[in-house]
Coordinates of N, CA and C in Angstrom, one line a residue:
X928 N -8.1 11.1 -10.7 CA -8.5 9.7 -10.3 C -7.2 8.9 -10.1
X929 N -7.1 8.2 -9.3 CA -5.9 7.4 -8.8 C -5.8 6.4 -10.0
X930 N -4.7 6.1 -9.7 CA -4.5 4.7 -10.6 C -4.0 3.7 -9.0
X931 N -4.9 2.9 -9.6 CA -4.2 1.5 -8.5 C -4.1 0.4 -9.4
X932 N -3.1 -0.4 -8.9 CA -3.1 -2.1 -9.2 C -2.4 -3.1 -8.6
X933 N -3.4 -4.0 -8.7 CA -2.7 -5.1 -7.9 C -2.1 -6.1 -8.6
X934 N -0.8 -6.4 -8.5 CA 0.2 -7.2 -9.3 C 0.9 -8.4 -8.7
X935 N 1.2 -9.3 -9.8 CA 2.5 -9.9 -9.0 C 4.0 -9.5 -9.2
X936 N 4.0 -9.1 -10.5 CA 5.3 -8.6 -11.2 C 5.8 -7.3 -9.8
X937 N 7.1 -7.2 -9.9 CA 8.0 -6.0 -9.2 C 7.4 -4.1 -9.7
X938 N 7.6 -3.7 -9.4 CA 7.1 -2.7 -9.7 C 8.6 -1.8 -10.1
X939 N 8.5 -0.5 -11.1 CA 9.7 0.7 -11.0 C 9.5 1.7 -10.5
X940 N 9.6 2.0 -9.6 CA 9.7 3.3 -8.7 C 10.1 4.5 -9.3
X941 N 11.1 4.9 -10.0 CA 11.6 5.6 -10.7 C 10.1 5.8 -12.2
X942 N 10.0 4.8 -12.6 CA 8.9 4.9 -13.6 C 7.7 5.3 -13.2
X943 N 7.4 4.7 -12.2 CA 6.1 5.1 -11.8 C 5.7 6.7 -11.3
X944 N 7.0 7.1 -10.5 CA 6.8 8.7 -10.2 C 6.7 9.5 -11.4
X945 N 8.1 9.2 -12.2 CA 7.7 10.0 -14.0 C 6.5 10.1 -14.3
X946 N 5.8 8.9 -13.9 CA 4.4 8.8 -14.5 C 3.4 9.4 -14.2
X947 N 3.6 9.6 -12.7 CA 2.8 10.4 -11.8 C 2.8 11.8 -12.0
X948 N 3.4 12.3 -12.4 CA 4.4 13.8 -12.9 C 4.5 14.4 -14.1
X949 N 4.7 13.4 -15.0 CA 4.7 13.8 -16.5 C 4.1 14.8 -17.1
X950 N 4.7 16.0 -17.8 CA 3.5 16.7 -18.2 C 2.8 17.7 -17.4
X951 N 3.1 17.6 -15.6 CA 2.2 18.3 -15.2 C 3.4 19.7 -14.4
X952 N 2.7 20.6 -14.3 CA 3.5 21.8 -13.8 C 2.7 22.4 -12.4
X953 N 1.9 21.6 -11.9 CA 1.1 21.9 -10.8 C 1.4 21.1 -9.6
X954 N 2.4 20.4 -10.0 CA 3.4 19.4 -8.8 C 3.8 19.7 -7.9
X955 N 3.9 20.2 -6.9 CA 5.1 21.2 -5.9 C 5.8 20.2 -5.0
X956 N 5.1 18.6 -4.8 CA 5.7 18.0 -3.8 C 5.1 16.5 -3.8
X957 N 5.9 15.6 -4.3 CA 5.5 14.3 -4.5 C 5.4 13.4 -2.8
X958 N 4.5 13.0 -2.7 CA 5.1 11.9 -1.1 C 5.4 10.4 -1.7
X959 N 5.7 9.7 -0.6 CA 6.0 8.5 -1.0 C 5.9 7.1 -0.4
X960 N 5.9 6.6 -0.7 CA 6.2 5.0 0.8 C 6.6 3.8 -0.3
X961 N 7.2 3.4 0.2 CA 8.0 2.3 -0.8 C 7.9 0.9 0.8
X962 N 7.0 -0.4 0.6 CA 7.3 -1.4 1.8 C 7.7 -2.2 1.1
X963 N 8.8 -2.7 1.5 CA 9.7 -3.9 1.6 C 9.7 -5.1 2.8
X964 N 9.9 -6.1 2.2 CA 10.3 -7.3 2.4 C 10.9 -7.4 3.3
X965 N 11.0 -8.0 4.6 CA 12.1 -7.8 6.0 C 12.4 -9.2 5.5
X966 N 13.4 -9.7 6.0 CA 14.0 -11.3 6.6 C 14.0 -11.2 7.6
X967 N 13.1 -10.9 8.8 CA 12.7 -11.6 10.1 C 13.0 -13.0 10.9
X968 N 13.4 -12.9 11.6 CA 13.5 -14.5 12.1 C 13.3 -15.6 11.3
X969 N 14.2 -15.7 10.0 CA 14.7 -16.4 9.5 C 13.7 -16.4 7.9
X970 N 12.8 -15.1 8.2 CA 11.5 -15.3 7.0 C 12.0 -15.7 5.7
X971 N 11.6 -16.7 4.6 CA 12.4 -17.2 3.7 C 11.3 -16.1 2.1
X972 N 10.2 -15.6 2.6 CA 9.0 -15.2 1.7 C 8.1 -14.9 2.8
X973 N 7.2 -14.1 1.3 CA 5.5 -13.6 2.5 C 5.0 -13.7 1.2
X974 N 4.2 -14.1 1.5 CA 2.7 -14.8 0.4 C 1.6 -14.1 0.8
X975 N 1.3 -13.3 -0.3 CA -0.1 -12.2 -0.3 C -1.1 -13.2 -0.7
X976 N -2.4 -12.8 -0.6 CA -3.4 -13.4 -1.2 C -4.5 -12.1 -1.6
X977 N -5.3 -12.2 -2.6 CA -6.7 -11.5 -2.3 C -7.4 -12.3 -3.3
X978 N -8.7 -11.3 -3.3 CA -9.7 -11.8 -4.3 C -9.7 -10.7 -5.5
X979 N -9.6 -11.2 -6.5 CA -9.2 -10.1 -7.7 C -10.8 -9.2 -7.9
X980 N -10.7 -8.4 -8.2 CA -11.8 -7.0 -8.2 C -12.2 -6.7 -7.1
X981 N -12.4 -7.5 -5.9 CA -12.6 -7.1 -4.7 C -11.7 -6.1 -4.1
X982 N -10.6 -6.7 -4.3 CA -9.5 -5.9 -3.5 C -9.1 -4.5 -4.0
X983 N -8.8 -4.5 -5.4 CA -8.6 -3.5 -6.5 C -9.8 -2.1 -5.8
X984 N -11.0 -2.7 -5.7 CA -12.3 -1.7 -5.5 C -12.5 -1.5 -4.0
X985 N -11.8 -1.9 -3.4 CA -11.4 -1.5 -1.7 C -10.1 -0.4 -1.7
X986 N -9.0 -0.6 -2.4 CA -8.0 0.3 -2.6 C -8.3 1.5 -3.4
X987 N -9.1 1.5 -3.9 CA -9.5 2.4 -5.4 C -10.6 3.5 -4.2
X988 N -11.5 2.4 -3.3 CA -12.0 3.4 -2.3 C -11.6 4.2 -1.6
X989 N -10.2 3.8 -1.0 CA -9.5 4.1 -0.3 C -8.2 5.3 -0.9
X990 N -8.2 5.5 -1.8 CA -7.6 6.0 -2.6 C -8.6 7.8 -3.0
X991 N -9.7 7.1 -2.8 CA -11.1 8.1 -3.8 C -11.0 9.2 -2.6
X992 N -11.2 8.7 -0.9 CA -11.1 9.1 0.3 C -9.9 9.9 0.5
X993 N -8.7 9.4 0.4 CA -7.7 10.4 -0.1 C -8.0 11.4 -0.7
X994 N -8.3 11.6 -1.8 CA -8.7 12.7 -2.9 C -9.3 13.7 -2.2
X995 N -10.5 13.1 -1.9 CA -11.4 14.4 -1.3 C -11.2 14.8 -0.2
X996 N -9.8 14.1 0.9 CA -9.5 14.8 1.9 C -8.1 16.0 1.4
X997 N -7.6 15.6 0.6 CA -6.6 16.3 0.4 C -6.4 17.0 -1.2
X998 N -6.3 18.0 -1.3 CA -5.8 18.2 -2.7 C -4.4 18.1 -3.8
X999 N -4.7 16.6 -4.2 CA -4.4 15.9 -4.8 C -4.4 16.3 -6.5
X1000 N -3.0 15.9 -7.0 CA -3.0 16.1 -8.6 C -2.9 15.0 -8.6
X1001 N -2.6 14.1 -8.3 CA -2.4 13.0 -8.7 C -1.8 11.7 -7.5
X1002 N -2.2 9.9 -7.5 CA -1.9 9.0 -6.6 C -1.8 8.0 -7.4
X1003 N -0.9 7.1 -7.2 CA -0.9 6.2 -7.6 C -0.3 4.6 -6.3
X1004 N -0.9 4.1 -6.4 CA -0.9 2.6 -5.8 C -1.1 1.4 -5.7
X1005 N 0.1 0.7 -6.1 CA 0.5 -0.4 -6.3 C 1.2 -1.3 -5.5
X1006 N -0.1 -2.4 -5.4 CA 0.2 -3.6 -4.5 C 0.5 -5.2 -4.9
X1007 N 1.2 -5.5 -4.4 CA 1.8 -6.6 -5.0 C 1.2 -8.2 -4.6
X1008 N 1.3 -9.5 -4.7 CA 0.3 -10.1 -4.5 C 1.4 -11.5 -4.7
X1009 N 1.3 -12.4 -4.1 CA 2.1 -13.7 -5.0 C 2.9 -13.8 -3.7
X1010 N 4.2 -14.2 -4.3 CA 5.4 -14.8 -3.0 C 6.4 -13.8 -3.3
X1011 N 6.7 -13.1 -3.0 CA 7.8 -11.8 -2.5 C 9.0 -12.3 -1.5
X1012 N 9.6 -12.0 -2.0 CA 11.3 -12.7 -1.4 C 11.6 -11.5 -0.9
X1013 N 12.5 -11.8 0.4 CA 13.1 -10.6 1.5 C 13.9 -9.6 0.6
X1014 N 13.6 -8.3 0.9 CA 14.2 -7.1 -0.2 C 13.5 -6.8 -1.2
X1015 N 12.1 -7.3 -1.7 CA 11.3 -6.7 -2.9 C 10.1 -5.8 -1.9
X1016 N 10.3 -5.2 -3.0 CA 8.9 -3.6 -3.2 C 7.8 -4.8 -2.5
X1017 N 7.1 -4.4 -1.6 CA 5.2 -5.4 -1.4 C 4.4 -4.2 -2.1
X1018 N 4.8 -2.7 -1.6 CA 3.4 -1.7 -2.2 C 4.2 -0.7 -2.5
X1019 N 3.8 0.0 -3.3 CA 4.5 1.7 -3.9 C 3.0 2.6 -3.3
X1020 N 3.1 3.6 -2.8 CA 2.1 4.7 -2.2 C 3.0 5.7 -3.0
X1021 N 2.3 6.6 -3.6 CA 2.4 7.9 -4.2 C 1.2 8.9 -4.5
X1022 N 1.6 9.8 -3.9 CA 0.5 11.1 -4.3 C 1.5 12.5 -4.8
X1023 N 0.8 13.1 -5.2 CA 1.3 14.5 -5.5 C 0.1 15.2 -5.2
X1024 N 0.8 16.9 -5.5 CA 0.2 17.7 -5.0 C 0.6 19.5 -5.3
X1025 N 0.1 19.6 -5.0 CA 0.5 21.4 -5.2 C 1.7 21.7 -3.8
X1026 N 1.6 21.1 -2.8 CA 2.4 21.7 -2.0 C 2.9 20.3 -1.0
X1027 N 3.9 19.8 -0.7 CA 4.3 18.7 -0.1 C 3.5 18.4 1.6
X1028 N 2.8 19.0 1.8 CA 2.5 18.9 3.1 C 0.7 18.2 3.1
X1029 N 0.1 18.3 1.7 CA -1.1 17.4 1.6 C -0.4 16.3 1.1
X1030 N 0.9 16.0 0.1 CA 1.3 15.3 -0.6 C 1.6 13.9 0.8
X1031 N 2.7 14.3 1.7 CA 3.1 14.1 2.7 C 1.7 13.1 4.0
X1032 N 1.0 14.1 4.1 CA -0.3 13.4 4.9 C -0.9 12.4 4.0
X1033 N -1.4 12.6 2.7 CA -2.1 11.8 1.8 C -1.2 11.1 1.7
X1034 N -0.2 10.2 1.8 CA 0.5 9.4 1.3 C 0.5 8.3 3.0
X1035 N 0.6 8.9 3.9 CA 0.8 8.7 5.5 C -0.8 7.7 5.7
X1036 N -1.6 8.7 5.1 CA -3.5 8.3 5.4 C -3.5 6.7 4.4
X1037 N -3.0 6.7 3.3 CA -2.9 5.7 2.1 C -2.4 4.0 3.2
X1038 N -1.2 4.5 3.6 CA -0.3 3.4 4.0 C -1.1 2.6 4.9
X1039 N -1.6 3.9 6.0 CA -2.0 3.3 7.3 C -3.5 2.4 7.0
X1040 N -4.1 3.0 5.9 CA -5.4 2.6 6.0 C -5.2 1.4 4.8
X1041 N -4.4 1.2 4.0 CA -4.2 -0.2 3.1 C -3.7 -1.1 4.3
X1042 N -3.0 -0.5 4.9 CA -2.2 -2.1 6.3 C -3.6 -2.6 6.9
X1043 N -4.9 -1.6 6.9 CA -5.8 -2.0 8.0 C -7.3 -2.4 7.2
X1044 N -7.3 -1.9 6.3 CA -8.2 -1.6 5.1 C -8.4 -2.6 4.2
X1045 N -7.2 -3.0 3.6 CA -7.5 -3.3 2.3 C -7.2 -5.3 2.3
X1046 N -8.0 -5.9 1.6 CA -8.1 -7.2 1.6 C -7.2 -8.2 1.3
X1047 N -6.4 -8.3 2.3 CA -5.0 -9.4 2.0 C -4.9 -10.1 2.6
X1048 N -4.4 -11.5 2.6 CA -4.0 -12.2 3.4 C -2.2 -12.5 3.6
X1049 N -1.8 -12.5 4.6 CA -0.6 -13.0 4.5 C -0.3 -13.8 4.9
X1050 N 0.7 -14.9 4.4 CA 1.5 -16.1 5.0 C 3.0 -15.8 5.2
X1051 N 3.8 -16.0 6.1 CA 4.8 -16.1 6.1 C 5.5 -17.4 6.0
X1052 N 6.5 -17.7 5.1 CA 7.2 -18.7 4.9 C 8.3 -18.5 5.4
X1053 N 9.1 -19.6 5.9 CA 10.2 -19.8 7.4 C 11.4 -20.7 6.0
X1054 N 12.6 -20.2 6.4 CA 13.7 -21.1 5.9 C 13.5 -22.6 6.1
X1055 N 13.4 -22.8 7.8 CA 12.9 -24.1 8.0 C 11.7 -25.1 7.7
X1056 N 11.2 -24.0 6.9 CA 10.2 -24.6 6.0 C 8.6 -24.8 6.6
X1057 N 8.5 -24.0 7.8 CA 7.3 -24.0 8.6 C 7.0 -22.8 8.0
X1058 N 5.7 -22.2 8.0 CA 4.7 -21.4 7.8 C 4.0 -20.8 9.1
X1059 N 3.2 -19.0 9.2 CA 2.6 -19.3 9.5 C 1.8 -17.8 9.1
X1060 N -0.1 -18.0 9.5 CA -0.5 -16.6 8.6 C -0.4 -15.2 9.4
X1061 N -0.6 -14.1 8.8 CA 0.4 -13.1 9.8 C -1.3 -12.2 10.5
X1062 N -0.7 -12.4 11.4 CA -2.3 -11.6 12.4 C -2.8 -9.9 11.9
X1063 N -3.2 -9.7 12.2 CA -3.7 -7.8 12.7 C -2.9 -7.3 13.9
X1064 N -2.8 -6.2 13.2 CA -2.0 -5.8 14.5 C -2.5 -3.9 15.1
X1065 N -2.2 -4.5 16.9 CA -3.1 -3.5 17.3 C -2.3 -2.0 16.9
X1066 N -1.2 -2.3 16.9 CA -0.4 -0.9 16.6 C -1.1 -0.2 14.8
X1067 N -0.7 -0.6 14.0 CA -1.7 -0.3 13.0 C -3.0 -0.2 13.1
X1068 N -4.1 -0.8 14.2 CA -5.6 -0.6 13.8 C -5.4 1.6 14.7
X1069 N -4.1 1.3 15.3 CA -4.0 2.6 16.0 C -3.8 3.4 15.3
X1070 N -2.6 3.4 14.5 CA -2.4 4.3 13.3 C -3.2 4.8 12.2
X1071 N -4.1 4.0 12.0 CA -5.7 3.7 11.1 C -6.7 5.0 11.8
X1072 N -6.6 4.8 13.1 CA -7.6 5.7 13.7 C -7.4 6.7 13.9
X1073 N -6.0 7.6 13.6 CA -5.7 8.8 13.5 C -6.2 9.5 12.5
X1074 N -7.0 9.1 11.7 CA -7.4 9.7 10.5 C -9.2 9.6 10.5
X1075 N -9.3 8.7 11.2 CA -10.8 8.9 11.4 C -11.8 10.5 11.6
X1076 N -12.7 10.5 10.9 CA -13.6 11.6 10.9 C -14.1 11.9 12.2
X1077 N -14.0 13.2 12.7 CA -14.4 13.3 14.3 C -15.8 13.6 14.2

């Protein structure tokens, strides 16, 4: 069963994989994705939003979907929520696995389908102190679709 959560606190990368791992000897190949924070044309912050349990139980689905496509020892996924300053962690994606090559796609299927999937809102905040909220984008609803069931 995955662990997810949605936070505002930073997250430890290093802790969180131990954690994913601990104990287990059936590991052969951890994947990963770590998104960060750009400073884009002058981005000063990005402001997440969601609805607390809603969101949690949209990623937890999307996580469950993982599982049963790939064989998985273990995922963990952690999304972050609040005002995030350029250079912090936004989400940690982690799976394991018996062999790095389900690890590798399960972690790829995770990213694409939380950017398109999962219940966020974003604002971007500008040095100049203008705002504005950040669209959908067709390149990701594309990425999204590479995994669709034929």
């Amino acid at each position: 069963m995955a662990r997810v959560l949605v936070q505002d606190a930073p997250f430890d990368i290093a802790a969180e994989t131990a954690a994913l791992t601990a104990g287990r000897t059936d590991v052969g190949g951890v994947g990963s994705f770590l998104g960060v924070c750009r400073a884009d044309d002058g981005l000063a912050a990005l402001v997440l939003e969601h609805y607390p349990g809603m969101t949690e139980r949209a990623i937890a689905r999307i996580a469950e979907e993982a599982e049963a496509r790939w064989p998985l020892t273990g995922c963990t996924v952690i999304h972050r929520v609040g005002r995030i300053l350029p250079g912090e962690g936004i989400v940690l994606v982690l799976t394991a696995s018996a062999h790095r090559a389900a690890a590798l796609e399960a972690c790829a299927f995770l990213i694409d389908w939380l950017k398109t999937r999962a219940p966020f809102w974003k604002r971007e905040e500008f040095a100049a102190g203008s705002h504005r909220w950040v669209e959908a984008r067709a390149e990701d609803d594309a990425a999204a679709a590479r995994w669709a069931k034929a």
